[in-house]
XYZ file of C-alpha atoms in Angstrom:
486
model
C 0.000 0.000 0.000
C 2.843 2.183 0.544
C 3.618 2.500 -2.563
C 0.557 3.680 -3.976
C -0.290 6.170 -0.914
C 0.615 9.073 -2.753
C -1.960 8.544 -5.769
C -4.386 10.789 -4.114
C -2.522 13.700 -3.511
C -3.091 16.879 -4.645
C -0.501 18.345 -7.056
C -0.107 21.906 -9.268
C 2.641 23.210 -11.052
C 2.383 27.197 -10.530
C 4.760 30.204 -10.138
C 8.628 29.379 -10.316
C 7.535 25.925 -11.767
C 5.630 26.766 -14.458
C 8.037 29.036 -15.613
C 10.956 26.655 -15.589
C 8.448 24.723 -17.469
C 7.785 27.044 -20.133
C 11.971 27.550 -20.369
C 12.054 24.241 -20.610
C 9.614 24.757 -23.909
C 12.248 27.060 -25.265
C 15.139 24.885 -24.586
C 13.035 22.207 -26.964
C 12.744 25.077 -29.970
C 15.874 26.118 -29.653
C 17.277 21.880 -30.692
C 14.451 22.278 -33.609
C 15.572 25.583 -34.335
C 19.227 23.856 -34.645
C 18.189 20.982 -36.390
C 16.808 23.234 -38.995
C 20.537 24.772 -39.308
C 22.176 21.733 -39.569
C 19.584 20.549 -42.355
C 20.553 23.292 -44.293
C 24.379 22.885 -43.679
C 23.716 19.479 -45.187
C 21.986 20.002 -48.130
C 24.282 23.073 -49.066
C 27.016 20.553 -50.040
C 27.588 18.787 -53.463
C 26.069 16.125 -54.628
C 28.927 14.756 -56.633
C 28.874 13.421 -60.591
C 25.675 12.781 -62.661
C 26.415 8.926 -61.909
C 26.262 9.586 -58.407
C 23.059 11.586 -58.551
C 20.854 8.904 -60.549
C 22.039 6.813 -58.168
C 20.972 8.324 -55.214
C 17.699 9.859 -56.544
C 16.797 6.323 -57.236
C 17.166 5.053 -53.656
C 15.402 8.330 -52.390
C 12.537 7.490 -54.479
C 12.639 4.010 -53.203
C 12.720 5.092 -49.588
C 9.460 7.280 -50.396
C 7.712 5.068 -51.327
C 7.984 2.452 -48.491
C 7.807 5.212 -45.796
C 4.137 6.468 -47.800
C 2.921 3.059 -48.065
C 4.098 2.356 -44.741
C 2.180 5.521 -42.901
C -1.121 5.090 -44.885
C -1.472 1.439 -43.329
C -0.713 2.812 -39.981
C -2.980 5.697 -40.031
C -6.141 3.374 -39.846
C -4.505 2.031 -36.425
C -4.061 5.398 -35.188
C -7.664 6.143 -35.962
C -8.701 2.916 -34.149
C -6.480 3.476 -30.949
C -7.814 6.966 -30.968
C -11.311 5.827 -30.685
C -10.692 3.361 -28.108
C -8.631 5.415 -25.802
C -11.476 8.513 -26.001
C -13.657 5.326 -25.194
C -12.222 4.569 -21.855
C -13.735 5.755 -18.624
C -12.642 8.479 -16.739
C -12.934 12.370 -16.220
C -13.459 14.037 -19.854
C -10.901 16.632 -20.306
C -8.535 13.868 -19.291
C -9.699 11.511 -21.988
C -9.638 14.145 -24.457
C -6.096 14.968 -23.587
C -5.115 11.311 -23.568
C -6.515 10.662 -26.936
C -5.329 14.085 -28.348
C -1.533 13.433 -27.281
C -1.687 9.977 -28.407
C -1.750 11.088 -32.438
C 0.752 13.831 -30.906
C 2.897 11.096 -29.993
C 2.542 9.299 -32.988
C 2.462 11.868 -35.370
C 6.169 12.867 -33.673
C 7.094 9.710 -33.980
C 6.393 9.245 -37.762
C 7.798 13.102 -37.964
C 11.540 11.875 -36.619
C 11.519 8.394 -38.463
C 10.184 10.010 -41.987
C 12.692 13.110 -41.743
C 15.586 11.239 -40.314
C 15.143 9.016 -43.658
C 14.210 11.775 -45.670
C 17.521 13.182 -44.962
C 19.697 10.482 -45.035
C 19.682 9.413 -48.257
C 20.174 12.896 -49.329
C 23.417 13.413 -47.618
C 24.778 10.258 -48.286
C 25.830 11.221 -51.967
C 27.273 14.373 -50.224
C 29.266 12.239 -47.743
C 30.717 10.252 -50.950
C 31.176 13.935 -52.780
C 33.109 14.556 -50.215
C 35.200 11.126 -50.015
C 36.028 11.772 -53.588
C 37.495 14.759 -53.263
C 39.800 13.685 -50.520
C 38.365 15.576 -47.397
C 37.955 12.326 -44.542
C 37.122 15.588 -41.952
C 34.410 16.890 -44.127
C 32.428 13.685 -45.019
C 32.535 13.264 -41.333
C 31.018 16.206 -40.694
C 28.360 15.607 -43.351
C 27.389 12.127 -42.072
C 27.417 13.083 -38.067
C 25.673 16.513 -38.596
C 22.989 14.342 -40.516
C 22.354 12.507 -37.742
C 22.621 15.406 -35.425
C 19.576 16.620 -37.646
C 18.255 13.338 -36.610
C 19.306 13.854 -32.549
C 18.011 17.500 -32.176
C 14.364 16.886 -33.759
C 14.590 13.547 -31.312
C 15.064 15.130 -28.043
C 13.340 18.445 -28.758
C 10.007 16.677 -30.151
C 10.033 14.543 -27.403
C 10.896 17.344 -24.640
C 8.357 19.978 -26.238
C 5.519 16.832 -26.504
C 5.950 16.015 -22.210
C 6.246 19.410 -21.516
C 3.780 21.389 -23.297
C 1.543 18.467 -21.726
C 2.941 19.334 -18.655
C 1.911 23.220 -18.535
C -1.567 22.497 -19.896
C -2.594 20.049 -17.950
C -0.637 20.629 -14.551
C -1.609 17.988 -12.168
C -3.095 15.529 -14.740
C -0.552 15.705 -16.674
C 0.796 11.894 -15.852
C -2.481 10.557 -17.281
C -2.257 12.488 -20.400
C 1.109 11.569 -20.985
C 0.307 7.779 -21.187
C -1.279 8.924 -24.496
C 1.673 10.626 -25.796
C 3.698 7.818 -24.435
C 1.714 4.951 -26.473
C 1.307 6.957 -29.433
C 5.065 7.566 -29.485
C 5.436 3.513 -28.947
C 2.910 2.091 -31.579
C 4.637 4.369 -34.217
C 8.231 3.373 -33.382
C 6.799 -0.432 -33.100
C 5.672 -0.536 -36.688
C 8.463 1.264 -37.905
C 10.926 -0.777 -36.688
C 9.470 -4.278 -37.502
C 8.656 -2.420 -41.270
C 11.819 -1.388 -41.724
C 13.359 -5.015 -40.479
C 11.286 -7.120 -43.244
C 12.051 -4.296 -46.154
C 15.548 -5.427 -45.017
C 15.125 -8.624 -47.152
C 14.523 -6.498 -50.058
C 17.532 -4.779 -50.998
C 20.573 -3.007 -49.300
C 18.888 0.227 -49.161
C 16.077 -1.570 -47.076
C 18.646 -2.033 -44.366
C 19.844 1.456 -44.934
C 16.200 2.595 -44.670
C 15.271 0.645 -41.723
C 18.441 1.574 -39.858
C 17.588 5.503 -40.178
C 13.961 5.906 -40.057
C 12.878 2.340 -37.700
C 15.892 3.295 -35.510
C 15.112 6.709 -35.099
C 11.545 6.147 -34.029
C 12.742 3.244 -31.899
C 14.972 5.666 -29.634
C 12.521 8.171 -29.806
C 9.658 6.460 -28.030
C 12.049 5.460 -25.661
C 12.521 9.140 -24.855
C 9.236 9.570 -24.948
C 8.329 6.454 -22.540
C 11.283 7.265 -20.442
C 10.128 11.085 -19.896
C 6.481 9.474 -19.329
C 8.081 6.725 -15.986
C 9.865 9.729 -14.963
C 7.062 12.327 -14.676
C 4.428 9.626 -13.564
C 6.249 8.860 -10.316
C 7.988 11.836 -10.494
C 4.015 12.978 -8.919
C 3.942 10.577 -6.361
C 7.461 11.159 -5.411
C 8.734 14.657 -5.158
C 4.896 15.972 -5.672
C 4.907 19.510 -7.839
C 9.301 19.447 -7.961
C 8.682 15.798 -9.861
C 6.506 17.151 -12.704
C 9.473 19.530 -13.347
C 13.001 18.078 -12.352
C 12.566 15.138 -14.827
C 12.143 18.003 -17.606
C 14.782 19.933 -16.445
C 17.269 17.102 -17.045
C 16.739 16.072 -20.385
C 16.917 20.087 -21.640
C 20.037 20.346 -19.654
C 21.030 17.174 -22.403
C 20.013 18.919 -25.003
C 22.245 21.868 -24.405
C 24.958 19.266 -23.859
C 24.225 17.490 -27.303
C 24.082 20.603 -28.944
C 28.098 21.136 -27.830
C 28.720 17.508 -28.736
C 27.445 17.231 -31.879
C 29.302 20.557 -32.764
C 32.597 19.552 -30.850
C 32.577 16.309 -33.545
C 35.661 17.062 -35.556
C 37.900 14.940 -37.711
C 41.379 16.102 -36.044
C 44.955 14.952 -38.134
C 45.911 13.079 -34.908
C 43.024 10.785 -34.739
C 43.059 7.888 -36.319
C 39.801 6.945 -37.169
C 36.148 9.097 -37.325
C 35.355 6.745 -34.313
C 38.303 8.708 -32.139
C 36.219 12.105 -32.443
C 32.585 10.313 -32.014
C 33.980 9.348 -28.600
C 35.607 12.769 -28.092
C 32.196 14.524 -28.532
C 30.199 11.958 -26.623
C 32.452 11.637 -23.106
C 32.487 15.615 -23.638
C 29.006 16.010 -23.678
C 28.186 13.487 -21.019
C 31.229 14.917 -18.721
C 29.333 18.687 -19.535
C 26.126 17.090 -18.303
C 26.856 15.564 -15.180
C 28.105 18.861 -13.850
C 25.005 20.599 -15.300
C 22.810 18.052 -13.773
C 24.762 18.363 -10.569
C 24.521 22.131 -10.367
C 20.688 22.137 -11.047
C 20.042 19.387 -9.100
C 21.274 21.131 -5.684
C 19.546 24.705 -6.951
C 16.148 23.472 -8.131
C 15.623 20.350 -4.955
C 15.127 20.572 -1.508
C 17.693 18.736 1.007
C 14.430 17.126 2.536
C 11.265 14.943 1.688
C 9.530 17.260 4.575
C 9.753 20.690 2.023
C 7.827 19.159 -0.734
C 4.130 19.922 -2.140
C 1.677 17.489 -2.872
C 2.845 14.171 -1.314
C 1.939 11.577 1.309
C 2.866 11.536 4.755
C 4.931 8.245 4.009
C 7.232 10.050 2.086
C 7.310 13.300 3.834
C 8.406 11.082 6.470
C 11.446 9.575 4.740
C 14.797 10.622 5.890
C 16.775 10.672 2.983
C 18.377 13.522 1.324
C 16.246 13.777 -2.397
C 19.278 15.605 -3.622
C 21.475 12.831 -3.440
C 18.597 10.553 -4.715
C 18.196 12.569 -7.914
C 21.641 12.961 -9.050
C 22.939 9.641 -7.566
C 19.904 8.039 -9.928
C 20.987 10.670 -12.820
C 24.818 9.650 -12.563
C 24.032 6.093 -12.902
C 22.295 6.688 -16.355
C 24.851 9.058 -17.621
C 27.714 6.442 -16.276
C 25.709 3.158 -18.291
C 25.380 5.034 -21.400
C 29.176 5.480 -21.349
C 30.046 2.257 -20.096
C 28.186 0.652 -22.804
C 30.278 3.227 -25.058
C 33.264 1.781 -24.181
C 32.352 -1.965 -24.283
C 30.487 -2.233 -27.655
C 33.484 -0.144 -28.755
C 35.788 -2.490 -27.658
C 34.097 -5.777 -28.898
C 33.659 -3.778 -32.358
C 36.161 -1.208 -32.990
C 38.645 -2.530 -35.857
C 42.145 -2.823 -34.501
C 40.457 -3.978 -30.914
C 41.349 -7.470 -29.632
C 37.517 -9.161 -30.370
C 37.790 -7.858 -33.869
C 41.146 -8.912 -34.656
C 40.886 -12.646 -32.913
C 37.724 -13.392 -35.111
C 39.553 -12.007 -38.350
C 42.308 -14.485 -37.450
C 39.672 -17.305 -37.396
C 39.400 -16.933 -40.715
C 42.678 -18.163 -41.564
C 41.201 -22.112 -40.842
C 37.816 -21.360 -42.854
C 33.841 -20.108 -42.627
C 33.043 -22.234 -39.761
C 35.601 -20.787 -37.084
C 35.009 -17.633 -38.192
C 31.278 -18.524 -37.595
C 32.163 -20.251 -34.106
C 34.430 -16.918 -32.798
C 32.014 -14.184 -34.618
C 28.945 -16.181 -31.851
C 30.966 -15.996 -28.936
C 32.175 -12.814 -29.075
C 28.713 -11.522 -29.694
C 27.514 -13.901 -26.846
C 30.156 -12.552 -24.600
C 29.367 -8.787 -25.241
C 26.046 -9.609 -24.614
C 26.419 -10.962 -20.578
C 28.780 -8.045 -19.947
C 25.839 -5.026 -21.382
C 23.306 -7.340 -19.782
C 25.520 -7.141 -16.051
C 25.782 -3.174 -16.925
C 21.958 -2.873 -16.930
C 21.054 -5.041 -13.937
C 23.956 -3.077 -12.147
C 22.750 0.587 -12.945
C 18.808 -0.275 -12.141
C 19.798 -2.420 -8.736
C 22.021 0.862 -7.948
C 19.469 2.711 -8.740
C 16.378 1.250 -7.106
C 18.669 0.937 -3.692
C 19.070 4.267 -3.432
C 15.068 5.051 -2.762
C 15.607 3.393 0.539
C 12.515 1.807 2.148
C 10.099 3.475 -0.320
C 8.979 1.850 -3.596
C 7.845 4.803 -4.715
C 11.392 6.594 -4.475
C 13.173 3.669 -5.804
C 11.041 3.122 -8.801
C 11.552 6.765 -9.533
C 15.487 6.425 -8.984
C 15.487 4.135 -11.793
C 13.263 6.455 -14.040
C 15.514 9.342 -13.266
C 18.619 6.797 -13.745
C 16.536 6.885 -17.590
C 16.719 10.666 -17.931
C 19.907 10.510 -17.218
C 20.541 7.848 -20.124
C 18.760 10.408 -21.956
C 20.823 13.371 -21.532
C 23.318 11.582 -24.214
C 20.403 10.501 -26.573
C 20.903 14.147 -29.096
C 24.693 12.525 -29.577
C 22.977 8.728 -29.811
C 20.942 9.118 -32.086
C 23.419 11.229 -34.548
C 25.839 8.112 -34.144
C 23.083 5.809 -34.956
C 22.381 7.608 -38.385
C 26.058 8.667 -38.669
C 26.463 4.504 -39.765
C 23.744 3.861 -42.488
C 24.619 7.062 -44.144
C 27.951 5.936 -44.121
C 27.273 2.265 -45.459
C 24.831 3.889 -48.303
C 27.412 6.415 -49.244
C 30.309 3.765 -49.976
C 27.411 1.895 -51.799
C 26.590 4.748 -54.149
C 30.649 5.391 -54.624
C 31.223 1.864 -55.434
C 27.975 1.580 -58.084
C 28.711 4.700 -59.679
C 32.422 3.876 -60.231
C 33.426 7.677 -59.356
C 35.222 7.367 -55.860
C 38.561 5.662 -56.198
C 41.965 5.678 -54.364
C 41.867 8.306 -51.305
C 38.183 8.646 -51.119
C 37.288 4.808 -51.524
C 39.718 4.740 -48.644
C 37.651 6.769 -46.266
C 34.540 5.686 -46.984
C 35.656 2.007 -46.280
C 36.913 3.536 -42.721
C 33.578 5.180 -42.115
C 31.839 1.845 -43.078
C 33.415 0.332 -40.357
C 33.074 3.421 -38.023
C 29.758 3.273 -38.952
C 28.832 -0.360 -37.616
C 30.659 0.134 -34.365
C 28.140 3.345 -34.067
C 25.264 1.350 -34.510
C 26.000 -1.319 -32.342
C 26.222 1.393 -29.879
C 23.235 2.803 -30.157
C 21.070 -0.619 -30.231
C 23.173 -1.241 -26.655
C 21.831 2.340 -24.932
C 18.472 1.945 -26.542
C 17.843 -1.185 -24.867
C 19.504 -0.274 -21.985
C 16.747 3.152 -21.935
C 13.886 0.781 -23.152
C 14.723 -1.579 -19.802
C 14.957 1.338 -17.368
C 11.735 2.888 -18.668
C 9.690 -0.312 -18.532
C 11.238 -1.535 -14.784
C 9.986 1.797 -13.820
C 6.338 1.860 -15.875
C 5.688 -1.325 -14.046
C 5.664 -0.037 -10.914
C 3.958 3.513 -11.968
C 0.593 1.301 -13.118
């Protein structure tokens, strides 16, 4: 019963809060306002030889037409889901909200997945532009500002959808936001599984459902993550937990915004991977002070000084400070340590790479044999990092479930102040794999540029790999911590 005793309380967001709230707003314009810029960056670049344009225009048109076919089919289940969700009991501004922010959600959704592809496969003739005439630091730049097109339209979309739900509907906000939240979730659901089977099609099917399934995929869990967070974040911290789960992912924003700008080919490194990881320990580094430094402004030291929650937790005697950013850290501290692990099991030149290239020396099936292993291996290690960061996480809520379950929620948002760099890495590798792909049909890249775009091939599946291991790792925190919000 414990758990649950703070259901009934009574909780507003008003004065200081609903102006952090509406900055909060801004802070989610400002990463569309930047993904705009970065758009334009892209598209301002060459597009290479006539070869290399019929090429691309011919996957583009390809893409299209999945992605249309795709969202008419899914707009009859949005219509459905609609009607069923206005058809639930319940108080009727609620359900109207629930049902509105449900095609919200999914509209968002389809908005990051069908612009993230959109986008793609028009920079990834620029990328090989770029390869052929020799610059390795500029078709970097091309493919990782692509996907930081990709990043700032994630995390601002999904930070504009919770919070705008946030200042309109105050203290029933939570049960408005399990509309956005499934909206967000049957879009990304589709997507993904679509773009999977249009895998079997062709190479630009895997391209395809790489940028616009993947992007949906880490989107909802943004969006489900920010939904945990704020749920409990009512029952735990009362009006302070309908804002401080905001505040964290726009402080990641900010921090993205640095990254994605701080990602720089530099003569010393020596691959694109080198300044990937440069940008993304930056950025998480930048956020855990940020976090830190809001965290003891915005939170009281004591459960006693908050609004709107039971006497079970007033009574607690922890220190919420140290709850939220212990909880915070822990996410931040996972997404790197799965970082450095799938970069070490996949990075060329690393020891797991090199020992199943040497298997192939005695034929397919010990290359088949060592390729399983390793993969096996990885897999217990990422798994141990997950069970580590929510056991750390829910221990640090003490006696309460309701504090624990919201440690590992905000142990999400912390996860998610990295997502704007994520999600750029994730389409930072298909562009790169369909940009070798057009160089190597058209016949126009050779020498110094077929060179780099066969090292950003390989940068590129590392960078994926990465980004499957956090988005799992976000989609198990979010649904350890929706089970207990229900």
């Amino acid at each position: 019963m414990r758990a649950f005793a703070a259901s009934t309380a009574v909780v507003d967001v008003t004065g200081a809060n609903l102006t952090i709230a509406y900055l909060v707003l801004g802070v989610a314009v400002v990463a569309l306002a930047i993904a705009y810029g970065l758009r334009a960056q892209v598209l301002a670049q060459g597009e290479g030889t006539a070869n290399m344009k019929e090429i691309a225009e011919a996957v583009q048109e390809g893409a299209a037409a999945y992605l249309t076919r795709q969202f008419r089919t899914l707009s009859y289940f949005v219509a459905i889901v609609f009607a069923l969700l206005f058809a639930l009991p319940g108080d009727m501004d609620v359900k109207i909200g629930r049902s509105i922010f449900f095609i919200v959600g999914a509209a968002f959704s389809a908005f990051v997945g069908y612009n993230g592809m959109w986008l793609a496969v028009r920079a990834n003739v620029r990328v090989a532009e770029a390869a052929r005439n020799g610059s390795a630091p500029k078709a970097v730049e091309i493919a990782f500002r692509t996907g930081g097109v990709v990043g700032m339209l994630t995390v601002g979309l999904g930070l504009f959808g919770a919070a705008i739900v946030v200042v309109l509907y105050k203290s029933d906000a939570p049960s408005v936001l399990e509309g956005f939240g499934f909206g967000a979730a049957m879009l990304a659901m589709f997507m993904r599984v679509g773009g999977g089977i249009f895998t079997k099609a062709a190479d630009v099917g895997a391209d395809l459902g790489d940028c616009a399934g993947m992007a949906a995929d880490l989107f909802e869990s943004y969006a489900v993550t920010l939904v945990a967070a704020l749920i409990l974040g009512k029952a735990a911290f009362g009006e302070a937990g309908l804002i401080y789960p905001l505040i964290v992912p726009a402080i990641g924003i900010i921090t993205a915004i640095i990254g994605i700008f701080l990602t720089r080919l530099r003569s010393t490194d020596k691959s694109a991977m080198s300044a990937i990881n440069r940008s993304f320990y930056t950025s998480a580094l930048i956020s855990a002070v940020l976090v830190g430094l809001a965290t003891f402004t915005y939170l009281e030291d004591n459960f006693k000084a908050f609004d709107g929650v039971s006497d079970a937790i007033k009574n607690e005697t922890g220190n919420p400070r140290v709850l939220a950013l212990g909880s915070v850290i822990i996410g931040i501290v996972l997404a790197a340590a799965i970082q450095m692990l799938t970069g070490f099991f996949t990075e060329v030149g690393k020891r797991p790479v090199n020992d199943v290239a040497a298997s192939s020396k005695t034929g397919p099936a010990t290359v088949i044999l060592a390729g399983v292993s390793v993969g096996f291996e990885s897999a217990v290690y990422s798994a141990l990092l997950i069970a580590a960061a929510v056991f750390g996480s829910f221990l640090l809520g003490g006696g309460s479930v309701i504090l624990s379950l919201f440690a590992v929620a905000l142990a999400g948002t912390g996860l998610l102040t990295t997502v704007g760099v994520i999600v750029a890495m994730d389409t930072f590798g298909p562009i790169s794999d369909n940009a070798q792909g057009i160089a190597e049909m058209s016949g126009d890249v050779k020498g110094e540029g077929a060179k780099i775009l066969t090292s950003l091939d390989a940068v590129g599946n590392t960078t994926k790999a990465i980004t499957k291991g956090i988005a799992i790792a976000t989609a198990v925190l979010a649904a350890t911590a929706l089970f207990g919000a229900f």
